[in-house]
């Protein structure tokens, strides 16, 4: 491991200034993903900037009914918050599905959003990887790739985003609040993460030196019926083969509003907006949900070992939509 220095930021502005002054520095909050990467020699920073004591640890209700979640709120605190459990149940359940209690107690909201992809080839430095060294190749594309992407991949990278929480955040139209040298800005969650294209080393649209300060959860009536369905090899905190965050609001027998996002299928949480548009005004029945699932998986391109994900995802979508249409609850 490369030697690095450690410093503690006293304010967001101080953290940003330290980061800009040292481009090889990294922020550390809970560290549950960063420490793994340090131990695997994936990151070799010159400096760790500790932001864990900054005043970004509260959840507050805004005048318009939205919730502002500080970037340093623990995953446990967010999942257990009464407002989240009542108004955004899919978010609470996605977090509880994502890791052990011990990890959730330490992991932060901002850190969860910034998790790097969990491709085994990325984590094994004996292999080439375009995320680690652009232009070196993507052995996962022709290797063992049952966990990898079926949507939005490129010939440069076929890895998937590992977060459960992020799938729910994409579905509920969350907004990421960031601060940098040019001040504050807000990024719609669906635009925060990137597809690999020709720059697989870039997972997000953060600019150098920018710091996540909060996540805004907008008031969204449809989210109250939200469900989160995660399919995995074993139930003990495995990463998702496929996951679905879904919420439907039904008036009479017609769908008034709907949200649908998928995990385990792409380099970013995948929002199925075309399927959402199709469902509005349709009957909340299995035929509509089947067609929506087909629309959501249009353009899917399986690799040698993950073709099963297409049918698995369609079935998961149908199941999640049906449970949500019936009022939500445990899938």
mmCIF file of C-alpha atoms in Angstrom, residues 13-322:
data_model
loop_
_atom_site.group_PDB
_atom_site.id
_atom_site.type_symbol
_atom_site.label_atom_id
_atom_site.label_comp_id
_atom_site.label_asym_id
_atom_site.label_seq_id
_atom_site.Cartn_x
_atom_site.Cartn_y
_atom_site.Cartn_z
ATOM 1 C CA UNK A 13 -15.457 24.242 2.195
ATOM 2 C CA UNK A 14 -12.284 23.081 3.949
ATOM 3 C CA UNK A 15 -12.719 19.557 2.562
ATOM 4 C CA UNK A 16 -13.209 20.893 -0.964
ATOM 5 C CA UNK A 17 -10.160 23.165 -0.749
ATOM 6 C CA UNK A 18 -7.999 20.292 0.489
ATOM 7 C CA UNK A 19 -9.221 18.070 -2.350
ATOM 8 C CA UNK A 20 -8.593 20.689 -5.035
ATOM 9 C CA UNK A 21 -5.097 21.325 -3.667
ATOM 10 C CA UNK A 22 -4.271 17.614 -3.868
ATOM 11 C CA UNK A 23 -5.889 15.886 -6.886
ATOM 12 C CA UNK A 24 -4.719 12.471 -5.620
ATOM 13 C CA UNK A 25 -6.554 12.866 -2.292
ATOM 14 C CA UNK A 26 -9.752 10.992 -1.476
ATOM 15 C CA UNK A 27 -12.609 11.779 0.920
ATOM 16 C CA UNK A 28 -13.356 9.194 3.598
ATOM 17 C CA UNK A 29 -16.598 8.991 5.571
ATOM 18 C CA UNK A 30 -17.634 5.539 6.792
ATOM 19 C CA UNK A 31 -14.985 3.935 4.578
ATOM 20 C CA UNK A 32 -16.789 0.631 4.116
ATOM 21 C CA UNK A 33 -16.045 0.551 0.375
ATOM 22 C CA UNK A 34 -12.928 2.727 0.278
ATOM 23 C CA UNK A 35 -11.019 0.591 2.797
ATOM 24 C CA UNK A 36 -11.777 -2.500 0.699
ATOM 25 C CA UNK A 37 -10.343 -0.748 -2.342
ATOM 26 C CA UNK A 38 -7.246 0.380 -0.439
ATOM 27 C CA UNK A 39 -6.576 -3.178 0.712
ATOM 28 C CA UNK A 40 -6.921 -4.419 -2.876
ATOM 29 C CA UNK A 41 -4.515 -1.707 -4.156
ATOM 30 C CA UNK A 42 -7.242 -0.288 -6.379
ATOM 31 C CA UNK A 43 -6.899 3.192 -4.884
ATOM 32 C CA UNK A 44 -3.550 4.623 -3.888
ATOM 33 C CA UNK A 45 -4.298 8.139 -2.628
ATOM 34 C CA UNK A 46 -1.680 10.604 -1.505
ATOM 35 C CA UNK A 47 -4.036 11.794 1.257
ATOM 36 C CA UNK A 48 -7.257 10.797 2.984
ATOM 37 C CA UNK A 49 -9.507 13.717 3.880
ATOM 38 C CA UNK A 50 -11.740 12.689 6.784
ATOM 39 C CA UNK A 51 -15.196 14.237 6.410
ATOM 40 C CA UNK A 52 -16.923 12.015 8.994
ATOM 41 C CA UNK A 53 -17.342 14.791 11.571
ATOM 42 C CA UNK A 54 -18.852 17.400 9.293
ATOM 43 C CA UNK A 55 -22.385 18.611 10.039
ATOM 44 C CA UNK A 56 -24.092 16.480 7.402
ATOM 45 C CA UNK A 57 -25.709 13.888 9.658
ATOM 46 C CA UNK A 58 -29.301 15.049 9.944
ATOM 47 C CA UNK A 59 -32.591 14.262 8.207
ATOM 48 C CA UNK A 60 -34.875 17.270 7.995
ATOM 49 C CA UNK A 61 -38.268 17.924 6.474
ATOM 50 C CA UNK A 62 -38.371 20.843 4.041
ATOM 51 C CA UNK A 63 -41.288 23.294 3.693
ATOM 52 C CA UNK A 64 -42.477 21.627 0.474
ATOM 53 C CA UNK A 65 -42.702 18.232 2.187
ATOM 54 C CA UNK A 66 -39.432 16.856 0.819
ATOM 55 C CA UNK A 67 -36.822 15.218 3.038
ATOM 56 C CA UNK A 68 -33.243 16.472 3.016
ATOM 57 C CA UNK A 69 -30.886 13.652 4.004
ATOM 58 C CA UNK A 70 -27.350 14.651 4.966
ATOM 59 C CA UNK A 71 -24.585 12.824 3.121
ATOM 60 C CA UNK A 72 -23.169 11.456 6.387
ATOM 61 C CA UNK A 73 -26.431 9.964 7.622
ATOM 62 C CA UNK A 74 -25.795 6.279 8.224
ATOM 63 C CA UNK A 75 -27.607 3.690 6.163
ATOM 64 C CA UNK A 76 -29.195 2.385 9.367
ATOM 65 C CA UNK A 77 -30.519 5.811 10.355
ATOM 66 C CA UNK A 78 -32.036 6.370 6.916
ATOM 67 C CA UNK A 79 -33.678 2.936 6.725
ATOM 68 C CA UNK A 80 -35.132 3.296 10.243
ATOM 69 C CA UNK A 81 -36.381 6.885 9.939
ATOM 70 C CA UNK A 82 -40.185 7.024 10.426
ATOM 71 C CA UNK A 83 -40.750 9.373 7.470
ATOM 72 C CA UNK A 84 -38.735 7.110 5.176
ATOM 73 C CA UNK A 85 -40.505 3.959 6.301
ATOM 74 C CA UNK A 86 -43.908 5.617 5.855
ATOM 75 C CA UNK A 87 -43.433 7.602 2.649
ATOM 76 C CA UNK A 88 -40.550 5.812 0.876
ATOM 77 C CA UNK A 89 -40.805 2.154 1.971
ATOM 78 C CA UNK A 90 -38.897 0.893 -1.078
ATOM 79 C CA UNK A 91 -35.911 2.966 0.033
ATOM 80 C CA UNK A 92 -35.955 1.561 3.547
ATOM 81 C CA UNK A 93 -36.272 -2.007 2.262
ATOM 82 C CA UNK A 94 -33.542 -1.571 -0.333
ATOM 83 C CA UNK A 95 -31.080 -0.503 2.367
ATOM 84 C CA UNK A 96 -32.037 -3.398 4.640
ATOM 85 C CA UNK A 97 -31.467 -5.776 1.715
ATOM 86 C CA UNK A 98 -28.036 -4.363 0.992
ATOM 87 C CA UNK A 99 -25.645 -5.225 3.801
ATOM 88 C CA UNK A 100 -25.226 -6.508 7.331
ATOM 89 C CA UNK A 101 -26.341 -4.444 10.317
ATOM 90 C CA UNK A 102 -22.717 -3.725 11.225
ATOM 91 C CA UNK A 103 -21.945 -2.284 7.798
ATOM 92 C CA UNK A 104 -25.184 -0.292 7.699
ATOM 93 C CA UNK A 105 -24.314 1.281 11.052
ATOM 94 C CA UNK A 106 -21.099 2.731 9.589
ATOM 95 C CA UNK A 107 -21.814 3.201 5.890
ATOM 96 C CA UNK A 108 -23.004 6.653 4.854
ATOM 97 C CA UNK A 109 -25.560 7.783 2.295
ATOM 98 C CA UNK A 110 -22.935 9.658 0.290
ATOM 99 C CA UNK A 111 -20.560 6.713 0.363
ATOM 100 C CA UNK A 112 -23.261 4.292 -0.727
ATOM 101 C CA UNK A 113 -23.970 6.461 -3.758
ATOM 102 C CA UNK A 114 -20.266 6.497 -4.674
ATOM 103 C CA UNK A 115 -19.609 2.751 -4.429
ATOM 104 C CA UNK A 116 -17.416 1.509 -7.242
ATOM 105 C CA UNK A 117 -18.615 -1.388 -9.350
ATOM 106 C CA UNK A 118 -18.010 -4.841 -7.873
ATOM 107 C CA UNK A 119 -16.728 -6.639 -10.966
ATOM 108 C CA UNK A 120 -14.381 -9.459 -9.922
ATOM 109 C CA UNK A 121 -11.963 -8.518 -12.702
ATOM 110 C CA UNK A 122 -11.833 -4.939 -11.422
ATOM 111 C CA UNK A 123 -10.988 -6.155 -7.923
ATOM 112 C CA UNK A 124 -8.299 -8.586 -9.080
ATOM 113 C CA UNK A 125 -5.268 -6.585 -10.176
ATOM 114 C CA UNK A 126 -3.824 -9.645 -11.928
ATOM 115 C CA UNK A 127 -6.304 -8.906 -14.727
ATOM 116 C CA UNK A 128 -6.479 -5.958 -17.063
ATOM 117 C CA UNK A 129 -9.389 -3.576 -16.461
ATOM 118 C CA UNK A 130 -10.420 -0.436 -18.297
ATOM 119 C CA UNK A 131 -11.802 1.003 -15.051
ATOM 120 C CA UNK A 132 -8.393 0.740 -13.402
ATOM 121 C CA UNK A 133 -6.275 1.459 -16.468
ATOM 122 C CA UNK A 134 -8.190 2.869 -19.452
ATOM 123 C CA UNK A 135 -7.305 1.124 -22.684
ATOM 124 C CA UNK A 136 -6.018 -2.065 -21.045
ATOM 125 C CA UNK A 137 -9.071 -4.163 -21.930
ATOM 126 C CA UNK A 138 -12.186 -5.716 -20.397
ATOM 127 C CA UNK A 139 -11.678 -9.426 -19.669
ATOM 128 C CA UNK A 140 -15.190 -9.654 -18.214
ATOM 129 C CA UNK A 141 -16.654 -9.168 -21.683
ATOM 130 C CA UNK A 142 -15.396 -12.596 -22.729
ATOM 131 C CA UNK A 143 -14.805 -14.149 -19.306
ATOM 132 C CA UNK A 144 -17.077 -15.284 -16.486
ATOM 133 C CA UNK A 145 -19.805 -12.658 -16.674
ATOM 134 C CA UNK A 146 -23.030 -13.993 -15.130
ATOM 135 C CA UNK A 147 -23.132 -11.014 -12.709
ATOM 136 C CA UNK A 148 -22.580 -8.415 -15.417
ATOM 137 C CA UNK A 149 -24.624 -5.937 -17.445
ATOM 138 C CA UNK A 150 -27.322 -6.660 -19.986
ATOM 139 C CA UNK A 151 -28.270 -3.001 -20.553
ATOM 140 C CA UNK A 152 -26.204 0.077 -21.368
ATOM 141 C CA UNK A 153 -22.838 -1.690 -21.509
ATOM 142 C CA UNK A 154 -20.059 -0.876 -23.960
ATOM 143 C CA UNK A 155 -17.109 -2.785 -25.353
ATOM 144 C CA UNK A 156 -15.037 -0.932 -22.738
ATOM 145 C CA UNK A 157 -16.912 -2.157 -19.639
ATOM 146 C CA UNK A 158 -19.732 -4.552 -18.737
ATOM 147 C CA UNK A 159 -19.718 -4.051 -14.941
ATOM 148 C CA UNK A 160 -22.844 -3.189 -12.936
ATOM 149 C CA UNK A 161 -23.553 -0.730 -10.156
ATOM 150 C CA UNK A 162 -23.672 -2.701 -6.881
ATOM 151 C CA UNK A 163 -25.925 -0.464 -4.767
ATOM 152 C CA UNK A 164 -29.418 -1.446 -3.652
ATOM 153 C CA UNK A 165 -30.170 1.974 -2.155
ATOM 154 C CA UNK A 166 -29.384 3.711 -5.440
ATOM 155 C CA UNK A 167 -32.024 1.728 -7.324
ATOM 156 C CA UNK A 168 -34.706 3.051 -4.988
ATOM 157 C CA UNK A 169 -33.304 6.596 -5.149
ATOM 158 C CA UNK A 170 -33.478 6.483 -8.939
ATOM 159 C CA UNK A 171 -37.091 5.314 -8.798
ATOM 160 C CA UNK A 172 -38.288 8.082 -6.465
ATOM 161 C CA UNK A 173 -36.739 10.975 -8.395
ATOM 162 C CA UNK A 174 -34.180 11.808 -5.707
ATOM 163 C CA UNK A 175 -31.795 14.724 -6.226
ATOM 164 C CA UNK A 176 -28.137 14.803 -5.182
ATOM 165 C CA UNK A 177 -26.911 18.054 -3.649
ATOM 166 C CA UNK A 178 -23.201 18.700 -4.181
ATOM 167 C CA UNK A 179 -20.807 21.495 -3.343
ATOM 168 C CA UNK A 180 -17.596 22.484 -5.098
ATOM 169 C CA UNK A 181 -15.360 25.407 -5.849
ATOM 170 C CA UNK A 182 -18.138 26.971 -7.951
ATOM 171 C CA UNK A 183 -20.717 26.673 -5.201
ATOM 172 C CA UNK A 184 -23.641 24.311 -4.809
ATOM 173 C CA UNK A 185 -25.613 22.501 -7.492
ATOM 174 C CA UNK A 186 -28.230 19.777 -7.670
ATOM 175 C CA UNK A 187 -28.054 16.697 -9.886
ATOM 176 C CA UNK A 188 -31.170 14.592 -10.619
ATOM 177 C CA UNK A 189 -30.348 11.106 -9.410
ATOM 178 C CA UNK A 190 -31.036 9.523 -12.787
ATOM 179 C CA UNK A 191 -28.243 11.715 -14.206
ATOM 180 C CA UNK A 192 -25.760 11.267 -11.383
ATOM 181 C CA UNK A 193 -24.184 7.966 -12.455
ATOM 182 C CA UNK A 194 -22.714 7.381 -15.911
ATOM 183 C CA UNK A 195 -22.847 4.596 -18.445
ATOM 184 C CA UNK A 196 -19.377 3.330 -19.382
ATOM 185 C CA UNK A 197 -19.220 4.364 -23.047
ATOM 186 C CA UNK A 198 -15.540 5.147 -23.711
ATOM 187 C CA UNK A 199 -14.800 6.408 -20.187
ATOM 188 C CA UNK A 200 -15.520 3.454 -17.883
ATOM 189 C CA UNK A 201 -13.180 4.867 -15.228
ATOM 190 C CA UNK A 202 -15.752 7.592 -14.515
ATOM 191 C CA UNK A 203 -18.673 6.279 -12.485
ATOM 192 C CA UNK A 204 -20.417 9.596 -11.824
ATOM 193 C CA UNK A 205 -20.839 13.133 -13.103
ATOM 194 C CA UNK A 206 -19.167 14.705 -10.080
ATOM 195 C CA UNK A 207 -16.546 17.290 -10.987
ATOM 196 C CA UNK A 208 -13.054 17.236 -9.393
ATOM 197 C CA UNK A 209 -13.214 18.472 -5.818
ATOM 198 C CA UNK A 210 -17.000 18.243 -5.551
ATOM 199 C CA UNK A 211 -18.463 16.814 -2.355
ATOM 200 C CA UNK A 212 -21.902 15.251 -1.895
ATOM 201 C CA UNK A 213 -23.596 17.171 0.924
ATOM 202 C CA UNK A 214 -27.145 15.786 0.870
ATOM 203 C CA UNK A 215 -29.821 13.841 -0.980
ATOM 204 C CA UNK A 216 -33.281 15.339 -1.463
ATOM 205 C CA UNK A 217 -36.281 12.981 -1.425
ATOM 206 C CA UNK A 218 -39.159 14.827 -3.132
ATOM 207 C CA UNK A 219 -42.763 14.526 -1.928
ATOM 208 C CA UNK A 220 -44.084 11.700 -4.097
ATOM 209 C CA UNK A 221 -47.468 10.142 -3.254
ATOM 210 C CA UNK A 222 -46.892 7.131 -5.508
ATOM 211 C CA UNK A 223 -43.819 6.154 -3.466
ATOM 212 C CA UNK A 224 -45.978 5.135 -0.492
ATOM 213 C CA UNK A 225 -46.896 1.898 -2.274
ATOM 214 C CA UNK A 226 -43.292 1.229 -3.286
ATOM 215 C CA UNK A 227 -41.690 -2.207 -3.086
ATOM 216 C CA UNK A 228 -38.147 -3.471 -3.516
ATOM 217 C CA UNK A 229 -37.470 -6.960 -4.842
ATOM 218 C CA UNK A 230 -33.934 -8.340 -4.829
ATOM 219 C CA UNK A 231 -32.965 -11.651 -6.447
ATOM 220 C CA UNK A 232 -29.557 -13.079 -5.512
ATOM 221 C CA UNK A 233 -27.638 -16.311 -5.181
ATOM 222 C CA UNK A 234 -28.064 -16.375 -1.399
ATOM 223 C CA UNK A 235 -30.049 -14.198 0.983
ATOM 224 C CA UNK A 236 -27.095 -13.366 3.242
ATOM 225 C CA UNK A 237 -26.150 -9.939 1.875
ATOM 226 C CA UNK A 238 -25.118 -10.981 -1.611
ATOM 227 C CA UNK A 239 -25.061 -8.457 -4.429
ATOM 228 C CA UNK A 240 -28.145 -8.554 -6.619
ATOM 229 C CA UNK A 241 -28.317 -10.624 -9.753
ATOM 230 C CA UNK A 242 -31.389 -8.515 -10.485
ATOM 231 C CA UNK A 243 -33.361 -6.059 -8.368
ATOM 232 C CA UNK A 244 -36.480 -3.986 -8.967
ATOM 233 C CA UNK A 245 -37.853 -0.888 -7.262
ATOM 234 C CA UNK A 246 -41.468 -0.303 -8.237
ATOM 235 C CA UNK A 247 -44.358 1.892 -7.160
ATOM 236 C CA UNK A 248 -47.837 2.264 -8.631
ATOM 237 C CA UNK A 249 -50.729 4.568 -7.800
ATOM 238 C CA UNK A 250 -54.082 3.248 -9.009
ATOM 239 C CA UNK A 251 -57.281 5.292 -9.330
ATOM 240 C CA UNK A 252 -60.310 3.160 -9.973
ATOM 241 C CA UNK A 253 -58.892 0.375 -12.086
ATOM 242 C CA UNK A 254 -56.415 2.542 -14.004
ATOM 243 C CA UNK A 255 -52.801 3.367 -13.252
ATOM 244 C CA UNK A 256 -52.413 7.062 -12.417
ATOM 245 C CA UNK A 257 -48.676 7.150 -11.688
ATOM 246 C CA UNK A 258 -45.810 4.679 -11.683
ATOM 247 C CA UNK A 259 -42.092 4.461 -10.964
ATOM 248 C CA UNK A 260 -39.832 1.602 -12.073
ATOM 249 C CA UNK A 261 -36.066 1.116 -11.735
ATOM 250 C CA UNK A 262 -33.764 -1.888 -11.923
ATOM 251 C CA UNK A 263 -30.466 -2.895 -10.380
ATOM 252 C CA UNK A 264 -27.901 -5.547 -11.254
ATOM 253 C CA UNK A 265 -28.447 -4.966 -14.979
ATOM 254 C CA UNK A 266 -26.357 -1.903 -15.880
ATOM 255 C CA UNK A 267 -23.412 0.311 -14.958
ATOM 256 C CA UNK A 268 -25.914 2.655 -13.261
ATOM 257 C CA UNK A 269 -29.330 2.202 -11.654
ATOM 258 C CA UNK A 270 -31.581 1.720 -14.677
ATOM 259 C CA UNK A 271 -34.783 3.751 -14.741
ATOM 260 C CA UNK A 272 -37.364 2.213 -17.087
ATOM 261 C CA UNK A 273 -39.081 5.413 -18.209
ATOM 262 C CA UNK A 274 -40.530 4.002 -21.432
ATOM 263 C CA UNK A 275 -42.233 1.265 -19.430
ATOM 264 C CA UNK A 276 -43.554 3.873 -16.997
ATOM 265 C CA UNK A 277 -45.055 5.919 -19.831
ATOM 266 C CA UNK A 278 -46.706 2.828 -21.258
ATOM 267 C CA UNK A 279 -48.346 1.925 -17.950
ATOM 268 C CA UNK A 280 -49.990 5.285 -17.213
ATOM 269 C CA UNK A 281 -53.691 4.943 -17.994
ATOM 270 C CA UNK A 282 -53.522 1.157 -18.362
ATOM 271 C CA UNK A 283 -55.304 -1.395 -16.201
ATOM 272 C CA UNK A 284 -53.281 -2.646 -13.244
ATOM 273 C CA UNK A 285 -53.232 -6.270 -14.365
ATOM 274 C CA UNK A 286 -50.753 -8.927 -15.352
ATOM 275 C CA UNK A 287 -51.135 -8.242 -19.075
ATOM 276 C CA UNK A 288 -50.121 -4.596 -18.648
ATOM 277 C CA UNK A 289 -47.258 -5.543 -16.354
ATOM 278 C CA UNK A 290 -46.020 -8.181 -18.797
ATOM 279 C CA UNK A 291 -45.937 -5.676 -21.640
ATOM 280 C CA UNK A 292 -44.195 -3.112 -19.404
ATOM 281 C CA UNK A 293 -41.546 -5.711 -18.547
ATOM 282 C CA UNK A 294 -40.994 -6.411 -22.244
ATOM 283 C CA UNK A 295 -40.582 -2.688 -22.907
ATOM 284 C CA UNK A 296 -38.164 -2.306 -19.986
ATOM 285 C CA UNK A 297 -35.897 -5.012 -21.402
ATOM 286 C CA UNK A 298 -35.921 -3.805 -24.998
ATOM 287 C CA UNK A 299 -32.355 -3.483 -26.165
ATOM 288 C CA UNK A 300 -30.965 -5.920 -23.607
ATOM 289 C CA UNK A 301 -27.777 -7.577 -24.846
ATOM 290 C CA UNK A 302 -26.794 -10.623 -22.808
ATOM 291 C CA UNK A 303 -23.253 -11.876 -22.520
ATOM 292 C CA UNK A 304 -22.164 -15.488 -22.673
ATOM 293 C CA UNK A 305 -23.159 -16.338 -19.101
ATOM 294 C CA UNK A 306 -25.951 -13.949 -18.133
ATOM 295 C CA UNK A 307 -28.733 -14.468 -20.653
ATOM 296 C CA UNK A 308 -30.928 -15.740 -17.805
ATOM 297 C CA UNK A 309 -31.080 -12.188 -16.455
ATOM 298 C CA UNK A 310 -33.505 -11.071 -19.164
ATOM 299 C CA UNK A 311 -36.315 -13.430 -18.188
ATOM 300 C CA UNK A 312 -35.454 -13.098 -14.497
ATOM 301 C CA UNK A 313 -35.763 -9.314 -14.709
ATOM 302 C CA UNK A 314 -39.078 -9.497 -16.543
ATOM 303 C CA UNK A 315 -40.523 -11.798 -13.899
ATOM 304 C CA UNK A 316 -39.201 -9.582 -11.120
ATOM 305 C CA UNK A 317 -40.810 -6.518 -12.715
ATOM 306 C CA UNK A 318 -44.182 -8.255 -13.030
ATOM 307 C CA UNK A 319 -44.020 -9.405 -9.414
ATOM 308 C CA UNK A 320 -42.957 -6.031 -8.004
ATOM 309 C CA UNK A 321 -45.595 -4.121 -9.972
ATOM 310 C CA UNK A 322 -48.348 -6.498 -8.911
#
